[in-house]
PDB file of C-alpha atoms in Angstrom:
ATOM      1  CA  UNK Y   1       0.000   0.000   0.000  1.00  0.00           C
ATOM      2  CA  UNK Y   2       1.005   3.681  -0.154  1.00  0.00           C
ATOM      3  CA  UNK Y   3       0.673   6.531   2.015  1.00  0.00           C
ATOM      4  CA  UNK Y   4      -0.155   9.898   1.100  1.00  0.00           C
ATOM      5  CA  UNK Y   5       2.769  10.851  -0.516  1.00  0.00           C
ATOM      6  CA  UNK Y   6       2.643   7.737  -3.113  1.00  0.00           C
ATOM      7  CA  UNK Y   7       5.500   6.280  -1.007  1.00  0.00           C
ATOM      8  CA  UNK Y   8       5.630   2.325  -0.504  1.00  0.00           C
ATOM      9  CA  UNK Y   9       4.309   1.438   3.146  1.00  0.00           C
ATOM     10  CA  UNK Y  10       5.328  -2.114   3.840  1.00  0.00           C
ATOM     11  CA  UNK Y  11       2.454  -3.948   5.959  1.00  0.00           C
ATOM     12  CA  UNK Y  12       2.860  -6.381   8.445  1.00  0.00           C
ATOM     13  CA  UNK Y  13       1.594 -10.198   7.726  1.00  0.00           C
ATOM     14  CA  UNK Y  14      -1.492 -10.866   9.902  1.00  0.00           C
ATOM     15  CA  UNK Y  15      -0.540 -12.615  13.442  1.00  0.00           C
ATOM     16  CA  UNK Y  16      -2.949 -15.103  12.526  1.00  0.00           C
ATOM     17  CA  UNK Y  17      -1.147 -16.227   9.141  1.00  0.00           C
ATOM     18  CA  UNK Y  18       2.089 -16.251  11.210  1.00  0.00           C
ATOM     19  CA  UNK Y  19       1.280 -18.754  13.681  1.00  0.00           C
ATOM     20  CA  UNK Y  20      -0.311 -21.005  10.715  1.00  0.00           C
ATOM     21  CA  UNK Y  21       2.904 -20.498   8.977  1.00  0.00           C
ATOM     22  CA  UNK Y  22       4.709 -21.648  12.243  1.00  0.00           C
ATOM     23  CA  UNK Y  23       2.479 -24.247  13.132  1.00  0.00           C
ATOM     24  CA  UNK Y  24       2.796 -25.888   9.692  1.00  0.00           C
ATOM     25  CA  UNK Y  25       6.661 -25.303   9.308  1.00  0.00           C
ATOM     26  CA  UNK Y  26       6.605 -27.089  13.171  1.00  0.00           C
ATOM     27  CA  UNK Y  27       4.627 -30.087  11.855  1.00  0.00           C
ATOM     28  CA  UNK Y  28       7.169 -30.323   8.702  1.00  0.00           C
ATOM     29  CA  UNK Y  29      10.537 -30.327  11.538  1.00  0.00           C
ATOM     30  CA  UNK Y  30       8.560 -33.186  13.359  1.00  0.00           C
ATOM     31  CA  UNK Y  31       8.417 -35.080   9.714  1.00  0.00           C
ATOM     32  CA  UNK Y  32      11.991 -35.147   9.395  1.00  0.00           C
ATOM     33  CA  UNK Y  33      12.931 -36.026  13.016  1.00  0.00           C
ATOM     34  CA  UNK Y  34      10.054 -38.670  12.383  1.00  0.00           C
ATOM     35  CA  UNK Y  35      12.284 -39.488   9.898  1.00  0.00           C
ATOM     36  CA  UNK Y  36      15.781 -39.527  11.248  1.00  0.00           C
ATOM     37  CA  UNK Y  37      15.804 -38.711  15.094  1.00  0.00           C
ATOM     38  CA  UNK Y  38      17.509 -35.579  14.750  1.00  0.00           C
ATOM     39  CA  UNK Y  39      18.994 -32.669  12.746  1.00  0.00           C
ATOM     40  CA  UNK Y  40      20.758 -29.429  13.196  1.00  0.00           C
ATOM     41  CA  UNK Y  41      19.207 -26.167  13.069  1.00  0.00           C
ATOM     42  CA  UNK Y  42      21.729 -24.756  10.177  1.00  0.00           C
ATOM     43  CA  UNK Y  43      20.036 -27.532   8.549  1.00  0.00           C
ATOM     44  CA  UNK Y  44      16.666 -26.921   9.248  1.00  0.00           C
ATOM     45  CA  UNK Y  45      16.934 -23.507   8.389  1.00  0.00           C
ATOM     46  CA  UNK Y  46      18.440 -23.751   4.768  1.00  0.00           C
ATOM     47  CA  UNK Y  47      15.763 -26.606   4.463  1.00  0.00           C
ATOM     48  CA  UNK Y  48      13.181 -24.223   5.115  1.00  0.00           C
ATOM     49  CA  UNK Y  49      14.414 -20.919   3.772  1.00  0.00           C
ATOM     50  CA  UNK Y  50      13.943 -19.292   7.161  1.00  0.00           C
ATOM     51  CA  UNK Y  51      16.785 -17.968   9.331  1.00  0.00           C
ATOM     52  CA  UNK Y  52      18.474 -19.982  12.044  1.00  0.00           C
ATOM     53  CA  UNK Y  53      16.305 -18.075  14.928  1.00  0.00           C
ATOM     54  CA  UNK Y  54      13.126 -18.769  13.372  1.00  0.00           C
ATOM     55  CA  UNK Y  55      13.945 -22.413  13.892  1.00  0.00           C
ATOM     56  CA  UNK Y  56      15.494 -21.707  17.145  1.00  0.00           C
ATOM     57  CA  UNK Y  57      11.741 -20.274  18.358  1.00  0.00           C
ATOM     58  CA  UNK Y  58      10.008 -23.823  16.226  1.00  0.00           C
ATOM     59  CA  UNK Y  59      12.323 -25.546  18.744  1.00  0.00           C
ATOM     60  CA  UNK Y  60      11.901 -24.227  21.229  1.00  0.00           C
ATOM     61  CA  UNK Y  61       8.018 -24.406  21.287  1.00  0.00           C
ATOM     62  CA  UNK Y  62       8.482 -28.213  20.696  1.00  0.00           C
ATOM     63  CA  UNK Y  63      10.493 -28.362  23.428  1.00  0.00           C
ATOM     64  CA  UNK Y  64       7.853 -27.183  25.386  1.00  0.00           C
ATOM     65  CA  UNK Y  65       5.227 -29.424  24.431  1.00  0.00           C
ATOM     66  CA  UNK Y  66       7.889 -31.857  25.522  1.00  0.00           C
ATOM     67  CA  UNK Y  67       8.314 -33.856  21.675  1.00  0.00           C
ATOM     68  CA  UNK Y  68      12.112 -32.738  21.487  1.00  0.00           C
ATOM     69  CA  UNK Y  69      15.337 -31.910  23.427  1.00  0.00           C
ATOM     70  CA  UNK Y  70      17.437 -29.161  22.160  1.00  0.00           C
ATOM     71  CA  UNK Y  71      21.444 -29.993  22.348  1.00  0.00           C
ATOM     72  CA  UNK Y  72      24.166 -27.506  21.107  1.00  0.00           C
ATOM     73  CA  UNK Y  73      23.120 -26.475  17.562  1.00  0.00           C
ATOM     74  CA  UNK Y  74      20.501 -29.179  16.843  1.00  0.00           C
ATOM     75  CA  UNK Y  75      17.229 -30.813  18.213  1.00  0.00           C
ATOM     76  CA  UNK Y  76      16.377 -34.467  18.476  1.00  0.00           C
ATOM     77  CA  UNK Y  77      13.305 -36.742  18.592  1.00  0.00           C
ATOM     78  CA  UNK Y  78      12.264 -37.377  22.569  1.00  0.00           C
ATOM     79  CA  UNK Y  79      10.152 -40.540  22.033  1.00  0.00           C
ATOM     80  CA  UNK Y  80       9.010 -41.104  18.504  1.00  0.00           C
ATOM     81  CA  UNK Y  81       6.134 -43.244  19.584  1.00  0.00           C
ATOM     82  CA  UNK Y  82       5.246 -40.459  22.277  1.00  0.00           C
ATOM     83  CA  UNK Y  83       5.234 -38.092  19.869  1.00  0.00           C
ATOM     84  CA  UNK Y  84       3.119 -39.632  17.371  1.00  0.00           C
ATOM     85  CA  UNK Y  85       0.331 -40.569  20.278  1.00  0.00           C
ATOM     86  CA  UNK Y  86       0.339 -37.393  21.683  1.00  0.00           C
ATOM     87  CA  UNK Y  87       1.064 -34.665  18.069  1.00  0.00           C
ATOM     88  CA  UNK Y  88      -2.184 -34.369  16.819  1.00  0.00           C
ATOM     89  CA  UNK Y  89      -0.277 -32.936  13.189  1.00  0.00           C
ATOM     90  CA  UNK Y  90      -1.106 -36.531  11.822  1.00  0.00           C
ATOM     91  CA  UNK Y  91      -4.387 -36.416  12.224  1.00  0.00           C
ATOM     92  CA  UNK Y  92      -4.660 -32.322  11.323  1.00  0.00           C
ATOM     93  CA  UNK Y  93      -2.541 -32.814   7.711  1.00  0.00           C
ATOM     94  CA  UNK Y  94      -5.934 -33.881   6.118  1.00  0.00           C
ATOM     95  CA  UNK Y  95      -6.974 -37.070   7.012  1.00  0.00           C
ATOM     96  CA  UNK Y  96      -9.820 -37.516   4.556  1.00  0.00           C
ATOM     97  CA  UNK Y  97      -7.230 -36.973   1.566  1.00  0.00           C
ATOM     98  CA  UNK Y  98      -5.239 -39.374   3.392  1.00  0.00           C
ATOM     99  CA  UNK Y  99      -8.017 -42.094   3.610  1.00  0.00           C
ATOM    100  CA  UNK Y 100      -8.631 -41.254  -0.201  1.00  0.00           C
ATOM    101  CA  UNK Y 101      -5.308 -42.721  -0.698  1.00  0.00           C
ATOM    102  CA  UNK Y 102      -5.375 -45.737   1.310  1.00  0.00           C
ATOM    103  CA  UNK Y 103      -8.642 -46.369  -0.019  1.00  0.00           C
ATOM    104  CA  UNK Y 104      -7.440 -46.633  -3.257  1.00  0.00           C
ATOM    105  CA  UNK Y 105      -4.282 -48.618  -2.337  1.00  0.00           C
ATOM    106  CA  UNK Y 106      -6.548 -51.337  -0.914  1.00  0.00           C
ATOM    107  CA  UNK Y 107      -8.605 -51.099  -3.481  1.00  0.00           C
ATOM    108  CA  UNK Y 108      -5.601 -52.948  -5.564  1.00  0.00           C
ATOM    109  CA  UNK Y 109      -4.974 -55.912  -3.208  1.00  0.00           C
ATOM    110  CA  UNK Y 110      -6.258 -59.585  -4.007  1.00  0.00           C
ATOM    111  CA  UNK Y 111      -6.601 -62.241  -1.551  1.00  0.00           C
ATOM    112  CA  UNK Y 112      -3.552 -64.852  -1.456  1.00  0.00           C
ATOM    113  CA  UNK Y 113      -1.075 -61.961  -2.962  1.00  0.00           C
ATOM    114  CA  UNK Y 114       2.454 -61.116  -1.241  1.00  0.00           C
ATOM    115  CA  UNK Y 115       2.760 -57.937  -0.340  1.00  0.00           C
ATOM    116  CA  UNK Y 116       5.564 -55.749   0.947  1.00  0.00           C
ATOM    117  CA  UNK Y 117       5.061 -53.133   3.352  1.00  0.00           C
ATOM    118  CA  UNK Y 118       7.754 -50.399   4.493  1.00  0.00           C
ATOM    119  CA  UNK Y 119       7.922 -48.817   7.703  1.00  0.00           C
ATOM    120  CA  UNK Y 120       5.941 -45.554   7.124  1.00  0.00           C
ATOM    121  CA  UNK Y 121       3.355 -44.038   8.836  1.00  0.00           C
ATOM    122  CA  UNK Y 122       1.201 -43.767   5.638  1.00  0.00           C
ATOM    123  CA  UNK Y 123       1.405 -47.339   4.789  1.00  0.00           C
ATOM    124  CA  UNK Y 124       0.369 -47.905   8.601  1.00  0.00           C
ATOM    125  CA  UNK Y 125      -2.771 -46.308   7.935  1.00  0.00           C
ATOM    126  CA  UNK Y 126      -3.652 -49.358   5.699  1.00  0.00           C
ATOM    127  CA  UNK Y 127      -2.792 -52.056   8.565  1.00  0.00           C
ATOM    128  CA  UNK Y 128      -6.681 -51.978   9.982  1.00  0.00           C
ATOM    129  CA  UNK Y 129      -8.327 -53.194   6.842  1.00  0.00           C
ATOM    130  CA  UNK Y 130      -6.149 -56.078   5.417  1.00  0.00           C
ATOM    131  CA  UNK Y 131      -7.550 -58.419   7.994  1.00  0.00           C
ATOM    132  CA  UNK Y 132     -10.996 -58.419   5.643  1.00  0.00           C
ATOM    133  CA  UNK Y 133      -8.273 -59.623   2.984  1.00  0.00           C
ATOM    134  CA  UNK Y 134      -7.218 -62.601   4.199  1.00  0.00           C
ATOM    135  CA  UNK Y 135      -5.511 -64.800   3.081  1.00  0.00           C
ATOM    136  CA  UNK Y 136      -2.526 -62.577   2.429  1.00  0.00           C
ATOM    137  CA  UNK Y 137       1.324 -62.773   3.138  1.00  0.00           C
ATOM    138  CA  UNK Y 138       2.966 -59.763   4.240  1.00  0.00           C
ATOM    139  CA  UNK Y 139       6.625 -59.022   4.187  1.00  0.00           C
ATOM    140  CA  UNK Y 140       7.723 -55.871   6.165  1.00  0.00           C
ATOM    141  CA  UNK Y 141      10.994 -54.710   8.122  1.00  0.00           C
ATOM    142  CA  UNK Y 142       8.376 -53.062  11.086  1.00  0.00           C
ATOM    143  CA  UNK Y 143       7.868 -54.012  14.065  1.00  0.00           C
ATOM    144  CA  UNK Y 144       4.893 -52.044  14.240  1.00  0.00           C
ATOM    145  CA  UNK Y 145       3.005 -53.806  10.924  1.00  0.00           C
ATOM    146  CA  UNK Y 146       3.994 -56.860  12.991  1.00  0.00           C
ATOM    147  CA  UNK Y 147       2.556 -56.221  15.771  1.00  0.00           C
ATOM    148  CA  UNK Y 148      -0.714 -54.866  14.314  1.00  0.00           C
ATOM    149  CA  UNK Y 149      -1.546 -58.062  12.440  1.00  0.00           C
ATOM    150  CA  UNK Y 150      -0.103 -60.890  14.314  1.00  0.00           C
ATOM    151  CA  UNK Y 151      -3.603 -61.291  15.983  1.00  0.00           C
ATOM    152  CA  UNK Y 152      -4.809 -62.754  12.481  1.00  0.00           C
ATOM    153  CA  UNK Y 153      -4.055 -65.733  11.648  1.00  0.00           C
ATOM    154  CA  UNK Y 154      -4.710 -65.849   8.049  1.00  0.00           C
ATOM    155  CA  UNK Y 155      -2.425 -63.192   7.511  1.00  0.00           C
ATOM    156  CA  UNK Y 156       1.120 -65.069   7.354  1.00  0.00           C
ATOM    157  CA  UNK Y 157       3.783 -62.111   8.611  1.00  0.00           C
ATOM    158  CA  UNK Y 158       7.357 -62.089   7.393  1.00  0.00           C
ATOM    159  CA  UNK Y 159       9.370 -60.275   9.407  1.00  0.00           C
ATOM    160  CA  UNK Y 160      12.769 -58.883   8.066  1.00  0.00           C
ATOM    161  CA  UNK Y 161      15.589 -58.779  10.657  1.00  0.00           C
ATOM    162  CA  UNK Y 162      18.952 -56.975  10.920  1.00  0.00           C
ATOM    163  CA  UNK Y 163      19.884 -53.953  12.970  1.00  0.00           C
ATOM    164  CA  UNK Y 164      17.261 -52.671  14.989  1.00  0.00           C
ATOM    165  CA  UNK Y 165      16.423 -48.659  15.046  1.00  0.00           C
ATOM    166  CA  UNK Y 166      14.917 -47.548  17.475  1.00  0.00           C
ATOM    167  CA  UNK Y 167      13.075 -44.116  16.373  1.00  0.00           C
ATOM    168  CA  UNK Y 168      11.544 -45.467  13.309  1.00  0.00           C
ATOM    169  CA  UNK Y 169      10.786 -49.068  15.062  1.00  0.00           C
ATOM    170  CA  UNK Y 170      12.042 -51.019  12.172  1.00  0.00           C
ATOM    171  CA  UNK Y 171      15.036 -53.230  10.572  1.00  0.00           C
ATOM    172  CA  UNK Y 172      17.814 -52.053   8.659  1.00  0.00           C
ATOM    173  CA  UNK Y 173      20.803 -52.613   7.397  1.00  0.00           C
ATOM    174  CA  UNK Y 174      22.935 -55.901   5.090  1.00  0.00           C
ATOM    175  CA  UNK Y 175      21.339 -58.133   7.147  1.00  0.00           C
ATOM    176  CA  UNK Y 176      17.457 -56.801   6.410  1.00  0.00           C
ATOM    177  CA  UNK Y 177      18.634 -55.993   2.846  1.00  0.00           C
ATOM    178  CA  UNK Y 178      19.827 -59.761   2.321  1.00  0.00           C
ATOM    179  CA  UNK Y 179      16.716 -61.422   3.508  1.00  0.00           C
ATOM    180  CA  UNK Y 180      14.525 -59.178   1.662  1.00  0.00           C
ATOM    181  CA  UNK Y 181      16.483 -60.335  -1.665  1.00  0.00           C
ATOM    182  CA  UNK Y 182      15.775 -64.356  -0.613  1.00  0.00           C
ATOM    183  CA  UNK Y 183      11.935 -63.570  -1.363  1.00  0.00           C
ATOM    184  CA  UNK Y 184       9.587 -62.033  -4.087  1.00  0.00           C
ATOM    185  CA  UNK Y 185       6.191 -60.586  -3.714  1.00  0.00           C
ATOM    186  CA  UNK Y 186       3.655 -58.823  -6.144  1.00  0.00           C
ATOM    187  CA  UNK Y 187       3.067 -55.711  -4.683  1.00  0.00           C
ATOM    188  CA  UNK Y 188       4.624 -52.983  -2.520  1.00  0.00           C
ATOM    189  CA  UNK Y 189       3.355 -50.471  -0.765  1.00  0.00           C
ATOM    190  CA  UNK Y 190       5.741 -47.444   0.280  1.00  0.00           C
ATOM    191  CA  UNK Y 191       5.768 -43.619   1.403  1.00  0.00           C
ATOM    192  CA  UNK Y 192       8.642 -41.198   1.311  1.00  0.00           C
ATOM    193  CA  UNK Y 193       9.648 -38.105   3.033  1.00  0.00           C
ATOM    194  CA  UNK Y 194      10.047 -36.208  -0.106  1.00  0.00           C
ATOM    195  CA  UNK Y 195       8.802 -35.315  -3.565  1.00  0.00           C
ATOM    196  CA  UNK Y 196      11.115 -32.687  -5.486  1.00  0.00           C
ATOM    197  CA  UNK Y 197      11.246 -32.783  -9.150  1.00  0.00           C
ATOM    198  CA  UNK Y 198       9.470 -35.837 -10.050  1.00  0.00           C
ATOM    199  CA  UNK Y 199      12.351 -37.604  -7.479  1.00  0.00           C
ATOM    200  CA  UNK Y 200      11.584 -39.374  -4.060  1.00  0.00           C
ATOM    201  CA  UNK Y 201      13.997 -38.617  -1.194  1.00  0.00           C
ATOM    202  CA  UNK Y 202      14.286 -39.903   1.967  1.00  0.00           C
ATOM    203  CA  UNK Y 203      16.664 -38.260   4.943  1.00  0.00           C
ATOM    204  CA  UNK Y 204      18.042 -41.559   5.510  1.00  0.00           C
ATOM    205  CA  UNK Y 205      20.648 -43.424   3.610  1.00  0.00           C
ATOM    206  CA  UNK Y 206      19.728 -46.875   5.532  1.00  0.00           C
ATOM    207  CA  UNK Y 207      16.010 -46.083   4.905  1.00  0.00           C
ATOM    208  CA  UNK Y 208      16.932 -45.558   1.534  1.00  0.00           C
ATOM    209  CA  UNK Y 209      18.777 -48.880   0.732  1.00  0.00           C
ATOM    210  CA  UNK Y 210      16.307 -51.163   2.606  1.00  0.00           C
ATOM    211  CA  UNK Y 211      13.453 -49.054   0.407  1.00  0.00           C
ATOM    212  CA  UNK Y 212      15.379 -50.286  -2.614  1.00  0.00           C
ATOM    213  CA  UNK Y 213      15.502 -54.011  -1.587  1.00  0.00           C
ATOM    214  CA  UNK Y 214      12.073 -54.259  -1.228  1.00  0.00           C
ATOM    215  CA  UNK Y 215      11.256 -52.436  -4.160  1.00  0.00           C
ATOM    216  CA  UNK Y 216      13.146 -55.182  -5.780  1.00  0.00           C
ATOM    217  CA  UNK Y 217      11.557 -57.721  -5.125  1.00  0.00           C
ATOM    218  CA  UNK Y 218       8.547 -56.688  -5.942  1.00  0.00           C
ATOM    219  CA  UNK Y 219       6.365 -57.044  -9.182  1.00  0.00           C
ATOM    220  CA  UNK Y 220       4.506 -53.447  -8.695  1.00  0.00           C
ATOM    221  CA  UNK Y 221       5.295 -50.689  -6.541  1.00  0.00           C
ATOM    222  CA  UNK Y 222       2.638 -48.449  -5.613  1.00  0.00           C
ATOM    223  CA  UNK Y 223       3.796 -45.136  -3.757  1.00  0.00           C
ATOM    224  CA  UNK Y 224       1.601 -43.467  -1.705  1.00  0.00           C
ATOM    225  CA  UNK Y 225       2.245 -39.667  -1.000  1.00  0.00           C
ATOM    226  CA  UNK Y 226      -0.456 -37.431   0.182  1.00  0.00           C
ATOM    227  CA  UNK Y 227       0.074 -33.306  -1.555  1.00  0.00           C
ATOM    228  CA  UNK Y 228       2.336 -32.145   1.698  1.00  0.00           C
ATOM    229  CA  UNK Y 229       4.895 -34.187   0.591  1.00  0.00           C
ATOM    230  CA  UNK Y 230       5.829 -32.706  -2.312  1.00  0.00           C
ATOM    231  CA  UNK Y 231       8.290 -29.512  -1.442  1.00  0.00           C
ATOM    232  CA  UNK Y 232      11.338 -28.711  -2.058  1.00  0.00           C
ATOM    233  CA  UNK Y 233      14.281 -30.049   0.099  1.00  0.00           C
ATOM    234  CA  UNK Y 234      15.338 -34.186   0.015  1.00  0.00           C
ATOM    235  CA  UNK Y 235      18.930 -35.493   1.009  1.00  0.00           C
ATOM    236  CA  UNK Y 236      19.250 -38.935  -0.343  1.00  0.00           C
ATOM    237  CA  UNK Y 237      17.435 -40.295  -3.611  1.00  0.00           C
ATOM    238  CA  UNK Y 238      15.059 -42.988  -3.623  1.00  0.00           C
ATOM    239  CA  UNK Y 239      13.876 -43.370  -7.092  1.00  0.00           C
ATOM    240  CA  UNK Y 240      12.230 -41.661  -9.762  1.00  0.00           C
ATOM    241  CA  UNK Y 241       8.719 -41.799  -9.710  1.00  0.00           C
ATOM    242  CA  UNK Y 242       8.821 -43.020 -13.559  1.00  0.00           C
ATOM    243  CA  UNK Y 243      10.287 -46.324 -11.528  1.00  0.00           C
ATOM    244  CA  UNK Y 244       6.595 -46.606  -9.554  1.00  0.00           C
ATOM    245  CA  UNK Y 245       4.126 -48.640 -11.302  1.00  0.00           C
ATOM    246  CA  UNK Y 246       1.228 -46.299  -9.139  1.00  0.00           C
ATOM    247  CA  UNK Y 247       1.736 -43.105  -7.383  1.00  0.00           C
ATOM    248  CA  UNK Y 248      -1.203 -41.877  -5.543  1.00  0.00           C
ATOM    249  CA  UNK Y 249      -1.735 -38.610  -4.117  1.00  0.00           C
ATOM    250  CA  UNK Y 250      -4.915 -36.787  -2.976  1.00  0.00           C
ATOM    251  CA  UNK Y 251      -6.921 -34.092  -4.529  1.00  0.00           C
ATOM    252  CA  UNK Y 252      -4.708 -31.377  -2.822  1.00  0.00           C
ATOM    253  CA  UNK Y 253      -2.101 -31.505  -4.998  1.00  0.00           C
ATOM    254  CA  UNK Y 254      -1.756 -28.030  -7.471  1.00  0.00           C
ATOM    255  CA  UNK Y 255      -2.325 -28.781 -10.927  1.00  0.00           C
ATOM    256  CA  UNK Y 256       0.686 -27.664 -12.504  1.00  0.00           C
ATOM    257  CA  UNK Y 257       2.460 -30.017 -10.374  1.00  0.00           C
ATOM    258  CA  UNK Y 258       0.233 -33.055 -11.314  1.00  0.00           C
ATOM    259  CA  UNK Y 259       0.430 -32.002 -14.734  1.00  0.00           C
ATOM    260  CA  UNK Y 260       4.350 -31.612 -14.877  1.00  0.00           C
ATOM    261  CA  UNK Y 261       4.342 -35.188 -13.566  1.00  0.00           C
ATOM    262  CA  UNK Y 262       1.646 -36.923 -16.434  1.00  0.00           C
ATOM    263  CA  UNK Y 263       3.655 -35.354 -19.136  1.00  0.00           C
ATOM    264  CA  UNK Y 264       6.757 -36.568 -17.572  1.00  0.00           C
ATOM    265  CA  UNK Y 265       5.565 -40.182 -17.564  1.00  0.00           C
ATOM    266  CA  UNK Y 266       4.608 -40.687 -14.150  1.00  0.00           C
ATOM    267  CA  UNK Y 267       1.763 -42.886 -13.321  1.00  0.00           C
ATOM    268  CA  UNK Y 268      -0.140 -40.355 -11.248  1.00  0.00           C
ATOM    269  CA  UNK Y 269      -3.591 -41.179  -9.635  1.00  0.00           C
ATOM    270  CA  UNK Y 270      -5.201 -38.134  -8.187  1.00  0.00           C
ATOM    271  CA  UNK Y 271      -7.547 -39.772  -5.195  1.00  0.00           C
ATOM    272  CA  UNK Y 272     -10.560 -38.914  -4.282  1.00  0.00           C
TER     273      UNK Y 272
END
């Protein structure tokens, strides 16, 4: 706006778009220490274009809701499952686009078919309503897919051993990667941290090579990504979403972006 002279007057964002801003760029620093247990706030704040006090203040507001513990230039995870029972941002980052998704992805499973299933908190969402599938096999590295279906007993569970991690309540590592390799399956089901140019990233180079084994094995590989997670950042590739037989993503997602991705091959299925 101008004032009466014709001069520029800057104006001040309103408080309330601020604290959305905030609140959303909070829920996004949760994702990655979801992801990887901690990072450092240099990191953070080229991740998120903001300076390194702005993420000081997102810290230190999670600190006070008691999900992290700030060290000496970074933050970590306090209790990943904690922190997903008591952060309500998982159910806030629209849960009927979400459903949309799984919905679909379930909508693609046969009875008797093998199915792979990663460690993600997307993919969890489907655990409830495989049961009604039965009989299925189900390969996975989590503990947490194995411990939501073991009461069924037409579901046969594969677990996938090797080094143990804590945060993300899963196997990694040769050992997981080697035993994954020993088996085939038709279908996997997958989420990543990341979309950025038509790529899949994950924060984790262990995430990312277990990811791949699994993919391998694998006839199809359906990805499922709701719209948040497709922003700009990403440390280590996964794949390119060319190398996903399905990628579904929810309604939210801007059109230019789903249109970039048809005419660049991907096999994009808008969910609704």
């Amino acid at each position: 706006m101008t004032d009466g002279s014709g001069s520029v007057v800057a104006t001040a964002a309103p408080q309330g778009s601020k604290r959305r801003d905030n609140t959303a760029r909070q829920k996004q620093i949760l994702d990655v220490l979801l992801e990887t247990g901690s990072a450092t706030i240099e990191g953070l704040a080229e991740r998120f274009d903001v300076s390194r006090m702005t993420i000081h203040r997102d810290a230190h507001a999670l600190v006070q809701q008691g999900l992290i513990d700030k060290l000496h230039g970074s933050i970590v995870l306090r209790n990943k499952v904690t922190t997903q029972k008591t952060v309500n941002f998982r159910r806030s980052r629209a849960t009927d686009l979400k459903d949309a998704i799984i919905q679909r992805a379930i909508s693609l499973i046969q009875p008797e078919q093998v199915l792979v299933l990663d460690d993600s908190t997307t993919v969890a969402a489907m655990l409830p309503l495989l049961p009604a599938l039965a009989p299925l096999t189900i390969i996975t590295n989590a503990v947490g897919v194995i411990q939501a279906l073991s009461p069924y007993p037409n579901l046969k569970l594969i677990c996938l051993g090797g080094d143990y991690n804590p945060p993300r309540n899963a196997f990694f590592g040769l050992v997981c990667e080697q035993a994954a390799q020993s088996l085939r399956a038709n279908m996997m089901f997958l989420s990543t941290s990341i979309i950025h140019n038509a790529t899949a990233f994950q924060n984790d180079q262990d995430v990312v090579k277990v990811k791949r084994a699994m993919m391998d094995i694998a006839d199809q590989c359906v990805l499922l990504v709701d719209s948040t997670k497709f922003r700009k950042g990403g440390l280590h590739r996964l794949a390119s979403l060319t190398e996903f037989d399905r990628v579904l993503t929810d309604s939210q997602l801007k059109p230019s972006i789903a249109k970039a991705l048809i005419q660049d091959d991907v096999k994009l299925e808008i969910c609704t």
